[in-house]
Structures are given as C-alpha cells and as structure tokens.
PDB file of C-alpha atoms in Angstrom:
ATOM      1  CA  MET Q   1      -6.266   1.346   3.003  1.00 97.00           C
ATOM      2  CA  LEU Q   2      -5.686   5.118   2.520  1.00 98.00           C
ATOM      3  CA  ILE Q   3      -4.070   6.411  -0.647  1.00 98.00           C
ATOM      4  CA  LEU Q   4      -2.797   9.826  -1.463  1.00 98.00           C
ATOM      5  CA  ILE Q   5      -3.158  11.158  -4.967  1.00 98.00           C
ATOM      6  CA  ALA Q   6      -0.949  13.953  -5.653  1.00 98.00           C
ATOM      7  CA  GLY Q   7      -2.316  16.060  -8.685  1.00 97.00           C
ATOM      8  CA  ILE Q   8      -5.744  14.805  -7.882  1.00 98.00           C
ATOM      9  CA  THR Q   9      -7.561  17.678  -9.528  1.00 97.00           C
ATOM     10  CA  GLY Q  10      -6.160  16.754 -12.980  1.00 96.00           C
ATOM     11  CA  SER Q  11      -8.160  14.762 -15.488  1.00 96.00           C
ATOM     12  CA  LEU Q  12      -6.428  11.606 -14.707  1.00 98.00           C
ATOM     13  CA  GLY Q  13      -6.182  12.214 -10.997  1.00 98.00           C
ATOM     14  CA  GLN Q  14      -9.991  12.576 -10.549  1.00 98.00           C
ATOM     15  CA  ARG Q  15     -10.493   9.403 -12.579  1.00 98.00           C
ATOM     16  CA  LEU Q  16      -8.015   7.704 -10.462  1.00 98.00           C
ATOM     17  CA  ALA Q  17      -9.667   8.806  -7.294  1.00 98.00           C
ATOM     18  CA  GLN Q  18     -13.219   7.720  -8.546  1.00 98.00           C
ATOM     19  CA  VAL Q  19     -12.098   4.297  -9.337  1.00 97.00           C
ATOM     20  CA  ALA Q  20     -10.145   3.863  -5.855  1.00 98.00           C
ATOM     21  CA  LEU Q  21     -13.447   4.991  -3.968  1.00 98.00           C
ATOM     22  CA  GLU Q  22     -15.416   2.327  -5.996  1.00 96.00           C
ATOM     23  CA  ARG Q  23     -12.903  -0.243  -4.776  1.00 95.00           C
ATOM     24  CA  GLY Q  24     -13.501   0.848  -1.358  1.00 97.00           C
ATOM     25  CA  LEU Q  25     -10.304   2.578  -0.647  1.00 98.00           C
ATOM     26  CA  LEU Q  26     -10.091   5.991   1.420  1.00 98.00           C
ATOM     27  CA  VAL Q  27      -8.730   8.699  -0.983  1.00 98.00           C
ATOM     28  CA  ARG Q  28      -6.856  11.834   0.181  1.00 98.00           C
ATOM     29  CA  GLY Q  29      -6.030  14.472  -2.143  1.00 98.00           C
ATOM     30  CA  LEU Q  30      -3.038  16.965  -2.699  1.00 98.00           C
ATOM     31  CA  GLY Q  31      -3.190  19.921  -5.046  1.00 97.00           C
ATOM     32  CA  ARG Q  32      -3.432  23.602  -5.083  1.00 95.00           C
ATOM     33  CA  ASN Q  33      -6.985  24.177  -6.042  1.00 94.00           C
ATOM     34  CA  PRO Q  34      -9.670  21.868  -4.611  1.00 94.00           C
ATOM     35  CA  SER Q  35     -12.280  23.899  -6.634  1.00 94.00           C
ATOM     36  CA  LYS Q  36     -11.305  22.102  -9.612  1.00 95.00           C
ATOM     37  CA  LEU Q  37     -12.577  18.782  -8.199  1.00 96.00           C
ATOM     38  CA  HIS Q  38     -16.096  17.694  -9.151  1.00 94.00           C
ATOM     39  CA  THR Q  39     -18.351  18.471  -6.298  1.00 95.00           C
ATOM     40  CA  GLU Q  40     -19.546  14.883  -5.700  1.00 95.00           C
ATOM     41  CA  LEU Q  41     -15.910  13.536  -5.693  1.00 97.00           C
ATOM     42  CA  SER Q  42     -14.640  16.226  -3.373  1.00 96.00           C
ATOM     43  CA  ALA Q  43     -17.476  15.247  -0.806  1.00 97.00           C
ATOM     44  CA  ARG Q  44     -16.249  11.649  -0.805  1.00 98.00           C
ATOM     45  CA  LEU Q  45     -12.612  12.287  -0.077  1.00 98.00           C
ATOM     46  CA  GLU Q  46     -11.131  11.529   3.337  1.00 98.00           C
ATOM     47  CA  SER Q  47      -9.445  14.918   3.149  1.00 98.00           C
ATOM     48  CA  PHE Q  48      -7.945  17.366   0.729  1.00 98.00           C
ATOM     49  CA  VAL Q  49      -4.680  18.953   1.618  1.00 98.00           C
ATOM     50  CA  GLU Q  50      -3.888  22.249  -0.108  1.00 97.00           C
ATOM     51  CA  SER Q  51      -0.334  23.295  -1.496  1.00 97.00           C
ATOM     52  CA  GLU Q  52       0.893  26.522  -2.503  1.00 95.00           C
ATOM     53  CA  SER Q  53       3.318  24.730  -4.911  1.00 95.00           C
ATOM     54  CA  TYR Q  54       5.023  21.385  -5.906  1.00 94.00           C
ATOM     55  CA  TYR Q  55       7.687  22.374  -3.462  1.00 95.00           C
ATOM     56  CA  ASP Q  56       5.496  22.963  -0.405  1.00 97.00           C
ATOM     57  CA  ILE Q  57       7.243  20.654   1.963  1.00 97.00           C
ATOM     58  CA  ILE Q  58       4.844  21.374   4.816  1.00 97.00           C
ATOM     59  CA  ALA Q  59       1.939  20.413   2.732  1.00 98.00           C
ATOM     60  CA  LEU Q  60       3.539  17.239   1.194  1.00 98.00           C
ATOM     61  CA  GLU Q  61       4.535  16.115   4.908  1.00 98.00           C
ATOM     62  CA  LYS Q  62       0.877  16.692   6.006  1.00 98.00           C
ATOM     63  CA  ALA Q  63      -0.686  14.916   3.194  1.00 98.00           C
ATOM     64  CA  LEU Q  64       1.684  11.809   3.839  1.00 98.00           C
ATOM     65  CA  GLN Q  65       0.684  11.158   7.305  1.00 98.00           C
ATOM     66  CA  SER Q  66      -0.930   7.889   8.034  1.00 98.00           C
ATOM     67  CA  VAL Q  67      -0.901   7.040   4.142  1.00 98.00           C
ATOM     68  CA  ASP Q  68      -0.563   3.359   2.978  1.00 98.00           C
ATOM     69  CA  ALA Q  69       0.308   4.268  -0.706  1.00 98.00           C
ATOM     70  CA  VAL Q  70       0.975   7.263  -3.086  1.00 98.00           C
ATOM     71  CA  ILE Q  71      -0.075   7.922  -6.438  1.00 98.00           C
ATOM     72  CA  ALA Q  72       1.839  10.914  -8.290  1.00 98.00           C
ATOM     73  CA  ALA Q  73      -0.635  11.995 -10.876  1.00 98.00           C
ATOM     74  CA  TYR Q  74       0.933  15.319 -11.754  1.00 96.00           C
ATOM     75  CA  ALA Q  75       0.395  17.043 -14.960  1.00 92.00           C
ATOM     76  CA  PRO Q  76       2.737  15.752 -17.769  1.00 91.00           C
ATOM     77  CA  HIS Q  77       5.073  18.675 -17.565  1.00 93.00           C
ATOM     78  CA  PRO Q  78       8.947  18.602 -17.320  1.00 93.00           C
ATOM     79  CA  VAL Q  79       9.044  20.254 -14.095  1.00 95.00           C
ATOM     80  CA  MET Q  80       6.369  18.148 -12.535  1.00 96.00           C
ATOM     81  CA  ASP Q  81       7.956  15.008 -14.252  1.00 95.00           C
ATOM     82  CA  LEU Q  82      11.295  15.364 -12.215  1.00 97.00           C
ATOM     83  CA  ASP Q  83      11.464  18.170  -9.898  1.00 97.00           C
ATOM     84  CA  ALA Q  84       8.084  17.524  -8.322  1.00 97.00           C
ATOM     85  CA  GLN Q  85       8.232  13.934  -8.340  1.00 97.00           C
ATOM     86  CA  LEU Q  86      11.624  13.859  -6.460  1.00 98.00           C
ATOM     87  CA  LEU Q  87      10.232  15.965  -3.857  1.00 98.00           C
ATOM     88  CA  LEU Q  88       7.339  13.671  -3.508  1.00 98.00           C
ATOM     89  CA  ALA Q  89       9.333  10.702  -3.444  1.00 98.00           C
ATOM     90  CA  ARG Q  90      11.657  12.006  -1.003  1.00 98.00           C
ATOM     91  CA  ALA Q  91       8.781  13.027   1.189  1.00 98.00           C
ATOM     92  CA  THR Q  92       7.494   9.443   0.811  1.00 98.00           C
ATOM     93  CA  GLU Q  93      10.628   7.849   1.726  1.00 98.00           C
ATOM     94  CA  ARG Q  94      10.711  10.019   5.002  1.00 97.00           C
ATOM     95  CA  ALA Q  95       7.275   8.942   5.898  1.00 98.00           C
ATOM     96  CA  GLY Q  96       8.210   5.244   5.690  1.00 97.00           C
ATOM     97  CA  ILE Q  97       5.650   4.472   2.779  1.00 98.00           C
ATOM     98  CA  LYS Q  98       6.646   1.800   0.406  1.00 98.00           C
ATOM     99  CA  VAL Q  99       3.973   1.860  -2.163  1.00 98.00           C
ATOM    100  CA  TYR Q 100       4.537   4.664  -4.770  1.00 98.00           C
ATOM    101  CA  ILE Q 101       2.930   4.738  -8.329  1.00 98.00           C
ATOM    102  CA  ALA Q 102       5.016   6.923 -10.244  1.00 98.00           C
ATOM    103  CA  SER Q 103       3.618   9.743 -12.764  1.00 95.00           C
ATOM    104  CA  ALA Q 104       4.833   7.641 -15.805  1.00 91.00           C
ATOM    105  CA  TRP Q 105       1.792   6.885 -17.867  1.00 95.00           C
ATOM    106  CA  SER Q 106       3.473   7.061 -21.186  1.00 94.00           C
ATOM    107  CA  ARG Q 107       5.061   5.154 -24.096  1.00 93.00           C
ATOM    108  CA  ASP Q 108       7.703   2.767 -23.015  1.00 94.00           C
ATOM    109  CA  TRP Q 109      10.913   4.696 -22.479  1.00 95.00           C
ATOM    110  CA  THR Q 110      12.873   1.684 -21.058  1.00 93.00           C
ATOM    111  CA  ASN Q 111      14.309   1.034 -24.603  1.00 90.00           C
ATOM    112  CA  LEU Q 112      15.427   4.521 -24.947  1.00 95.00           C
ATOM    113  CA  LYS Q 113      18.698   6.290 -24.429  1.00 94.00           C
ATOM    114  CA  TYR Q 114      18.841   9.823 -22.920  1.00 94.00           C
ATOM    115  CA  GLY Q 115      18.209  12.168 -25.758  1.00 95.00           C
ATOM    116  CA  ASP Q 116      16.224   9.836 -28.049  1.00 96.00           C
ATOM    117  CA  PHE Q 117      13.163  11.468 -27.261  1.00 96.00           C
ATOM    118  CA  GLU Q 118      13.700  14.656 -25.072  1.00 96.00           C
ATOM    119  CA  HIS Q 119      10.191  14.704 -23.787  1.00 95.00           C
ATOM    120  CA  TYR Q 120      10.903  11.437 -21.833  1.00 96.00           C
ATOM    121  CA  ASP Q 121      14.223  12.269 -20.417  1.00 97.00           C
ATOM    122  CA  ASN Q 122      12.998  13.551 -17.251  1.00 96.00           C
ATOM    123  CA  HIS Q 123      11.326  10.250 -16.704  1.00 97.00           C
ATOM    124  CA  ILE Q 124      14.436   8.393 -17.320  1.00 97.00           C
ATOM    125  CA  ALA Q 125      16.599  10.775 -14.992  1.00 97.00           C
ATOM    126  CA  PHE Q 126      13.908  10.261 -12.105  1.00 98.00           C
ATOM    127  CA  GLU Q 127      13.724   6.511 -12.545  1.00 98.00           C
ATOM    128  CA  HIS Q 128      17.812   6.503 -12.441  1.00 97.00           C
ATOM    129  CA  GLN Q 129      17.982   8.789  -9.580  1.00 98.00           C
ATOM    130  CA  ILE Q 130      15.632   6.815  -7.399  1.00 98.00           C
ATOM    131  CA  ALA Q 131      17.090   3.364  -8.498  1.00 98.00           C
ATOM    132  CA  THR Q 132      20.606   4.399  -7.388  1.00 98.00           C
ATOM    133  CA  THR Q 133      19.943   6.587  -4.248  1.00 98.00           C
ATOM    134  CA  SER Q 134      16.458   5.382  -2.790  1.00 98.00           C
ATOM    135  CA  PRO Q 135      15.143   2.372  -0.902  1.00 97.00           C
ATOM    136  CA  LEU Q 136      11.819   3.273  -2.556  1.00 98.00           C
ATOM    137  CA  ARG Q 137      10.916   0.951  -5.525  1.00 98.00           C
ATOM    138  CA  PRO Q 138       8.096   2.765  -7.441  1.00 98.00           C
ATOM    139  CA  VAL Q 139       5.545   1.245  -9.806  1.00 98.00           C
ATOM    140  CA  TYR Q 140       6.003   2.394 -13.545  1.00 98.00           C
ATOM    141  CA  ILE Q 141       2.882   2.079 -15.926  1.00 97.00           C
ATOM    142  CA  PHE Q 142       3.606   2.489 -19.657  1.00 96.00           C
ATOM    143  CA  SER Q 143       0.090   3.023 -21.235  1.00 95.00           C
ATOM    144  CA  GLY Q 144       1.173   4.199 -24.758  1.00 95.00           C
ATOM    145  CA  LEU Q 145      -0.201   7.635 -25.768  1.00 95.00           C
ATOM    146  CA  PHE Q 146      -3.441   8.871 -24.210  1.00 97.00           C
ATOM    147  CA  ALA Q 147      -6.384   8.519 -26.614  1.00 97.00           C
ATOM    148  CA  ASP Q 148      -7.066  12.314 -26.253  1.00 95.00           C
ATOM    149  CA  LEU Q 149      -3.662  12.970 -28.114  1.00 95.00           C
ATOM    150  CA  LEU Q 150      -4.188  10.719 -30.962  1.00 96.00           C
ATOM    151  CA  TYR Q 151      -5.804  13.400 -33.177  1.00 95.00           C
ATOM    152  CA  THR Q 152      -3.542  16.194 -32.117  1.00 93.00           C
ATOM    153  CA  PRO Q 153      -0.154  17.454 -33.590  1.00 90.00           C
ATOM    154  CA  TYR Q 154       1.423  15.515 -30.856  1.00 89.00           C
ATOM    155  CA  GLY Q 155      -0.154  12.135 -32.144  1.00 92.00           C
ATOM    156  CA  PRO Q 156       0.875   9.735 -34.954  1.00 92.00           C
ATOM    157  CA  GLY Q 157       0.527  11.645 -38.312  1.00 90.00           C
ATOM    158  CA  SER Q 158       0.597  15.243 -36.559  1.00 91.00           C
ATOM    159  CA  PHE Q 159      -3.264  15.481 -37.057  1.00 93.00           C
ATOM    160  CA  SER Q 160      -4.462  18.950 -37.801  1.00 91.00           C
ATOM    161  CA  LYS Q 161      -7.799  20.388 -38.890  1.00 87.00           C
ATOM    162  CA  GLY Q 162      -6.419  21.682 -42.200  1.00 75.00           C
ATOM    163  CA  SER Q 163      -7.949  24.396 -44.274  1.00 76.00           C
ATOM    164  CA  GLN Q 164     -10.665  22.383 -45.882  1.00 83.00           C
ATOM    165  CA  ARG Q 165     -10.517  18.966 -44.112  1.00 89.00           C
ATOM    166  CA  PRO Q 166      -8.284  17.219 -41.538  1.00 93.00           C
ATOM    167  CA  GLU Q 167      -4.729  16.303 -42.570  1.00 94.00           C
ATOM    168  CA  MET Q 168      -2.356  13.663 -41.353  1.00 94.00           C
ATOM    169  CA  TYR Q 169       1.207  12.880 -42.770  1.00 93.00           C
ATOM    170  CA  TYR Q 170       3.791  10.241 -42.330  1.00 93.00           C
ATOM    171  CA  TYR Q 171       7.254   9.181 -43.503  1.00 93.00           C
ATOM    172  CA  GLY Q 172       8.275   5.851 -44.823  1.00 90.00           C
ATOM    173  CA  ASP Q 173       5.791   3.016 -44.654  1.00 85.00           C
ATOM    174  CA  GLY Q 174       3.230   4.537 -42.417  1.00 76.00           C
ATOM    175  CA  ASP Q 175       1.630   1.292 -41.415  1.00 81.00           C
ATOM    176  CA  SER Q 176       4.703  -0.310 -40.356  1.00 83.00           C
ATOM    177  CA  ASN Q 177       4.831   1.812 -37.337  1.00 86.00           C
ATOM    178  CA  LYS Q 178       2.723   0.692 -34.508  1.00 88.00           C
ATOM    179  CA  TRP Q 179       1.300   3.169 -31.648  1.00 92.00           C
ATOM    180  CA  PRO Q 180       0.027   1.695 -28.407  1.00 94.00           C
ATOM    181  CA  TRP Q 181      -2.681   3.992 -26.961  1.00 96.00           C
ATOM    182  CA  SER Q 182      -4.962   3.909 -23.994  1.00 97.00           C
ATOM    183  CA  THR Q 183      -7.965   5.984 -22.717  1.00 97.00           C
ATOM    184  CA  GLN Q 184      -7.738   7.618 -19.529  1.00 97.00           C
ATOM    185  CA  ASP Q 185     -10.635   5.708 -18.118  1.00 96.00           C
ATOM    186  CA  ASP Q 186      -8.832   2.223 -18.810  1.00 96.00           C
ATOM    187  CA  VAL Q 187      -5.604   3.532 -17.286  1.00 96.00           C
ATOM    188  CA  ALA Q 188      -7.310   4.855 -14.214  1.00 97.00           C
ATOM    189  CA  GLU Q 189      -9.038   1.356 -13.715  1.00 95.00           C
ATOM    190  CA  TRP Q 190      -5.891  -0.691 -14.508  1.00 95.00           C
ATOM    191  CA  THR Q 191      -3.724   1.522 -12.365  1.00 97.00           C
ATOM    192  CA  ILE Q 192      -5.770   0.969  -9.090  1.00 96.00           C
ATOM    193  CA  ASP Q 193      -6.078  -2.708  -9.999  1.00 95.00           C
ATOM    194  CA  ILE Q 194      -2.123  -3.190 -10.582  1.00 95.00           C
ATOM    195  CA  MET Q 195      -1.574  -1.475  -7.362  1.00 96.00           C
ATOM    196  CA  LEU Q 196      -4.264  -3.656  -5.179  1.00 95.00           C
ATOM    197  CA  HIS Q 197      -3.572  -7.026  -7.189  1.00 93.00           C
ATOM    198  CA  ALA Q 198      -0.244  -7.160  -9.088  1.00 93.00           C
ATOM    199  CA  PRO Q 199       2.373  -9.433  -7.297  1.00 93.00           C
ATOM    200  CA  GLY Q 200       4.708  -7.568  -5.001  1.00 96.00           C
ATOM    201  CA  VAL Q 201       3.171  -4.171  -5.292  1.00 97.00           C
ATOM    202  CA  LEU Q 202       1.626  -3.779  -1.984  1.00 98.00           C
ATOM    203  CA  ALA Q 203       4.859  -5.200  -0.358  1.00 98.00           C
ATOM    204  CA  GLY Q 204       6.850  -2.246  -1.864  1.00 98.00           C
ATOM    205  CA  ASP Q 205       8.434  -4.203  -4.652  1.00 98.00           C
ATOM    206  CA  GLY Q 206       7.373  -1.968  -7.282  1.00 98.00           C
ATOM    207  CA  GLY Q 207       7.954  -2.777 -10.899  1.00 96.00           C
ATOM    208  CA  TYR Q 208       7.247  -2.071 -14.608  1.00 96.00           C
ATOM    209  CA  PHE Q 209       3.809  -2.831 -16.192  1.00 95.00           C
ATOM    210  CA  LYS Q 210       2.722  -2.271 -19.706  1.00 95.00           C
ATOM    211  CA  ILE Q 211      -1.043  -1.648 -20.356  1.00 94.00           C
ATOM    212  CA  ARG Q 212      -2.861  -0.497 -23.612  1.00 94.00           C
ATOM    213  CA  SER Q 213      -6.407  -0.088 -24.853  1.00 95.00           C
ATOM    214  CA  GLY Q 214      -4.965  -0.866 -28.467  1.00 94.00           C
ATOM    215  CA  ILE Q 215      -2.479  -0.666 -30.877  1.00 94.00           C
ATOM    216  CA  THR Q 216      -3.120   1.639 -33.951  1.00 94.00           C
ATOM    217  CA  THR Q 217      -1.544   2.750 -37.441  1.00 93.00           C
ATOM    218  CA  ILE Q 218      -1.801   5.971 -39.574  1.00 93.00           C
ATOM    219  CA  THR Q 219      -4.439   3.956 -41.691  1.00 93.00           C
ATOM    220  CA  GLU Q 220      -6.617   2.841 -39.023  1.00 94.00           C
ATOM    221  CA  LEU Q 221      -6.536   6.298 -37.173  1.00 95.00           C
ATOM    222  CA  ALA Q 222      -7.859   7.883 -40.508  1.00 95.00           C
ATOM    223  CA  THR Q 223     -10.433   5.245 -41.383  1.00 95.00           C
ATOM    224  CA  THR Q 224     -11.908   5.066 -38.044  1.00 96.00           C
ATOM    225  CA  TYR Q 225     -12.257   8.923 -37.925  1.00 95.00           C
ATOM    226  CA  GLU Q 226     -13.679   8.938 -41.137  1.00 95.00           C
ATOM    227  CA  LYS Q 227     -16.322   6.361 -40.304  1.00 95.00           C
ATOM    228  CA  ILE Q 228     -17.355   7.983 -36.981  1.00 95.00           C
ATOM    229  CA  PHE Q 229     -17.372  11.660 -38.123  1.00 93.00           C
ATOM    230  CA  GLN Q 230     -18.254  11.097 -41.760  1.00 92.00           C
ATOM    231  CA  SER Q 231     -15.323  13.327 -42.704  1.00 89.00           C
ATOM    232  CA  SER Q 232     -12.456  12.291 -44.887  1.00 91.00           C
ATOM    233  CA  ILE Q 233      -8.845  12.887 -43.756  1.00 94.00           C
ATOM    234  CA  ASP Q 234      -6.110  13.656 -46.394  1.00 93.00           C
ATOM    235  CA  VAL Q 235      -3.049  11.538 -45.621  1.00 94.00           C
ATOM    236  CA  THR Q 236       0.019  12.262 -47.213  1.00 94.00           C
ATOM    237  CA  ARG Q 237       3.654  10.830 -47.348  1.00 94.00           C
ATOM    238  CA  ARG Q 238       6.218  13.397 -47.099  1.00 93.00           C
ATOM    239  CA  GLY Q 239       9.342  11.395 -47.551  1.00 95.00           C
ATOM    240  CA  THR Q 240      11.456   8.503 -46.683  1.00 95.00           C
ATOM    241  CA  LEU Q 241      12.800   7.667 -43.038  1.00 94.00           C
ATOM    242  CA  ARG Q 242      15.979   9.047 -44.103  1.00 96.00           C
ATOM    243  CA  ASP Q 243      14.251  12.470 -44.860  1.00 97.00           C
ATOM    244  CA  LEU Q 244      12.543  12.299 -41.433  1.00 96.00           C
ATOM    245  CA  GLU Q 245      15.944  11.614 -39.592  1.00 97.00           C
ATOM    246  CA  GLU Q 246      17.459  14.572 -41.459  1.00 97.00           C
ATOM    247  CA  ARG Q 247      14.515  16.797 -40.736  1.00 97.00           C
ATOM    248  CA  LEU Q 248      14.656  15.916 -37.079  1.00 97.00           C
ATOM    249  CA  ALA Q 249      18.404  16.671 -36.984  1.00 98.00           C
ATOM    250  CA  ARG Q 250      17.997  20.010 -38.577  1.00 98.00           C
ATOM    251  CA  LEU Q 251      15.261  20.904 -35.963  1.00 97.00           C
ATOM    252  CA  ARG Q 252      17.370  19.778 -33.022  1.00 97.00           C
ATOM    253  CA  LYS Q 253      20.144  22.108 -34.303  1.00 97.00           C
ATOM    254  CA  VAL Q 254      18.071  25.016 -34.936  1.00 98.00           C
ATOM    255  CA  LYS Q 255      15.421  24.780 -32.020  1.00 97.00           C
ATOM    256  CA  GLY Q 256      17.783  23.432 -29.394  1.00 96.00           C
ATOM    257  CA  ARG Q 257      16.884  21.380 -26.392  1.00 93.00           C
ATOM    258  CA  ALA Q 258      14.537  24.032 -24.871  1.00 94.00           C
ATOM    259  CA  GLY Q 259      12.554  23.967 -28.036  1.00 96.00           C
ATOM    260  CA  TYR Q 260      11.956  20.245 -28.202  1.00 95.00           C
ATOM    261  CA  PHE Q 261       8.291  20.659 -28.160  1.00 93.00           C
ATOM    262  CA  GLU Q 262       8.498  22.086 -31.630  1.00 93.00           C
ATOM    263  CA  TYR Q 263      10.066  18.724 -33.162  1.00 94.00           C
ATOM    264  CA  MET Q 264       8.510  16.174 -30.665  1.00 93.00           C
ATOM    265  CA  GLY Q 265       6.289  14.727 -33.445  1.00 91.00           C
ATOM    266  CA  GLU Q 266       9.268  14.091 -35.530  1.00 94.00           C
ATOM    267  CA  ALA Q 267      11.161  12.461 -32.618  1.00 95.00           C
ATOM    268  CA  ALA Q 268       8.408  10.147 -31.767  1.00 93.00           C
ATOM    269  CA  ALA Q 269       8.095   9.128 -35.352  1.00 92.00           C
ATOM    270  CA  VAL Q 270      11.745   8.170 -35.590  1.00 94.00           C
ATOM    271  CA  VAL Q 271      11.285   6.272 -32.435  1.00 94.00           C
ATOM    272  CA  ALA Q 272       8.380   4.576 -33.841  1.00 91.00           C
ATOM    273  CA  SER Q 273      10.016   3.613 -37.025  1.00 90.00           C
ATOM    274  CA  LYS Q 274      12.455   1.461 -34.937  1.00 90.00           C
ATOM    275  CA  GLY Q 275       9.681  -0.272 -33.267  1.00 89.00           C
ATOM    276  CA  LEU Q 276      10.657   0.933 -29.986  1.00 90.00           C
ATOM    277  CA  TRP Q 277       7.103   2.222 -28.803  1.00 89.00           C
ATOM    278  CA  GLU Q 278       5.598  -1.244 -29.252  1.00 83.00           C
ATOM    279  CA  ASN Q 279       4.844  -2.291 -25.578  1.00 75.00           C
ATOM    280  CA  THR Q 280       5.078  -6.169 -25.876  1.00 77.00           C
ATOM    281  CA  ASP Q 281       4.867  -8.361 -22.854  1.00 83.00           C
ATOM    282  CA  VAL Q 282       1.651  -6.504 -21.837  1.00 85.00           C
ATOM    283  CA  THR Q 283       0.064  -6.973 -18.278  1.00 81.00           C
ATOM    284  CA  VAL Q 284      -3.231  -8.866 -18.789  1.00 72.00           C
ATOM    285  CA  LEU Q 285      -6.109  -7.574 -16.604  1.00 69.00           C
ATOM    286  CA  ASP Q 286      -8.850  -9.359 -18.467  1.00 65.00           C
ATOM    287  CA  ARG Q 287     -10.621 -10.112 -15.196  1.00 70.00           C
ATOM    288  CA  PHE Q 288     -11.069  -6.520 -14.491  1.00 77.00           C
ATOM    289  CA  ARG Q 289     -11.929  -3.841 -17.297  1.00 83.00           C
ATOM    290  CA  GLN Q 290     -12.176  -4.776 -20.928  1.00 89.00           C
ATOM    291  CA  PRO Q 291     -10.029  -2.543 -23.252  1.00 92.00           C
ATOM    292  CA  THR Q 292     -11.920   0.348 -24.988  1.00 95.00           C
ATOM    293  CA  SER Q 293     -11.611   0.024 -28.760  1.00 95.00           C
ATOM    294  CA  LEU Q 294     -10.751   3.087 -30.833  1.00 96.00           C
ATOM    295  CA  GLU Q 295     -14.210   3.320 -32.490  1.00 96.00           C
ATOM    296  CA  ALA Q 296     -15.778   3.202 -29.180  1.00 95.00           C
ATOM    297  CA  TYR Q 297     -13.815   5.960 -27.924  1.00 94.00           C
ATOM    298  CA  LEU Q 298     -14.281   8.165 -30.895  1.00 95.00           C
ATOM    299  CA  SER Q 299     -18.009   7.608 -30.706  1.00 94.00           C
ATOM    300  CA  GLY Q 300     -17.969   8.621 -27.089  1.00 92.00           C
ATOM    301  CA  GLU Q 301     -15.955  11.745 -28.061  1.00 91.00           C
ATOM    302  CA  LYS Q 302     -18.519  12.532 -30.823  1.00 86.00           C
ATOM    303  CA  THR Q 303     -21.403  12.170 -28.505  1.00 87.00           C
ATOM    304  CA  ALA Q 304     -19.686  14.210 -25.752  1.00 81.00           C
ATOM    305  CA  GLY Q 305     -18.819  16.907 -28.314  1.00 69.00           C
TER     306      GLY Q 305
END
C-alpha cells in the first residue's frame, strides 16, 4: 500500500511517515524542502515530490500517481487549512483515490457554529464544501490540543514565563473546564491505525474519530508542571465567565476578524466553559499504542530540553 503524506517535512508529517513505514507501508512525500527531512527517514521513502507552493498543480498530480491513500499533514495555518486542502482534495478526486485523511487534528469543532472559534472556521468551511460538492469522504481526527501547546499562550490558562515565575490564569471555575490533549507521537500512531483498521476507512467511507492522550484542567497542568520542573506557577482567577465573554466581545470588536490570533485564548476558554471541547465517544485503540500521561510527556520534555 502506497500512501502520500502532503506536508511530510513538518513535525507531525515526519512522525506519520515513520509510523507508516513501521507498519510496512510505502510512503511518498510531498513538500517544498526535502532537506528538512531527517536523513534516515528520507532514505526510506518510496520517493519525494518537491513542490514550489501549495498550489503547484503539476507537483500535486505527480505526487498522487499510483497512490492508495492520502494524508494531509499541512501546517496548521489558515491558508493551508482551507486553500491548500481544497486543492489537494480536488486533485485526489481526479486521481480516483478514495482514502483521504484530512488535516484536522484539533479540538472537536463539530459542535461549533461558524464564528464561535475563528481558528477552526476554515476546517468547518472545508468539511462543508467537500460534503456538498465532492464524492470524497474524508477522515477527520479530533485529537484535542497538541501537548506542545499546553504550556504556551495558546493553551489552557495562557501559560507564560512571567517576570519571576511561570503564570497561568482563568475565569470562572477553572477546573470545571476540561481540555482534551494529545502528544504528536500518540496522534501519529493512532492516525495510521485508524486508516488501516477503522471500519470503512480503506473502503473510502471516511468518518469522524476522536482520540486523546488525556483530559486536563488548569489545576492539573499547574501541579504536574511544578512536580516535574520543581518550579511553582502563579495561577490567578481574573473574573467571572461573564467577564470573559465581555472581554472577548471587546477584543473581537477592536481587533477584527483578521486579528483573531490575539484573542484566540479567550475564544477557546469561552468554548471550554460550555463543555464543547470535551470529546466524548472516544475511539478506543487499546490494542495499539497506550496513551501518554501528562507526567510522562513533561518528563520527556525536561530530558530533551
């Protein structure tokens, strides 16, 4: 079985390729810069098709020749989430390929309305466009937040290093908000196993799958960090949920849609306060890779750092 990984030079793309090779699959890569690949991984690929841009149609069609399945592992950028994916999906249609893993490793946006969380509007638009105009039935995988974003301004609590010690903050009752998350290593293995073993996927039926390494809260994030790094975090409550909603409304008005990155943390917290990130009905993959714990993930980061 030959699979194409578009965006193979990225962090998740290389992990997906490694797992696919371990499963005995042939892997072809598509990207702009093959030098970004680890040398050992590059040597094991069936081939690498170099493209000038995401809209390089000639490269897309060349990369798709004789392929059995496509994985879109593009970087999580608005243009790649929608524009690049539509071009890749249309080329996949023309090539007659039925198996398409969409670039949708994210929190579950199926419960959201357009505009609830601007960063996912492009995913919603892509899913709607393909559902209404294409014979392709993609696979969408909801993984929660990637672990490497948990302790950043984009994660729960808007983590920052602070002037003297790390800081996190929340509105309302911080621990009532549950945040699913996954490591990229877990996601890579589960994605390939869903493609190979989930009912209907290889037949082109697509589907929506929910995976996670764990579910966390502001308190667990702080206490686990303190345990691993022996450094306390200042966790503060900044107000009520109404305060948060009013702050988000002000930021949306001032920053506009083009500036949504500046209020993405507030928008995510509002969605979390409604329980809409909680990916229930999780796909069980117990016979494959076991989930990584938060403590194990942070211990690995400490060792690597």
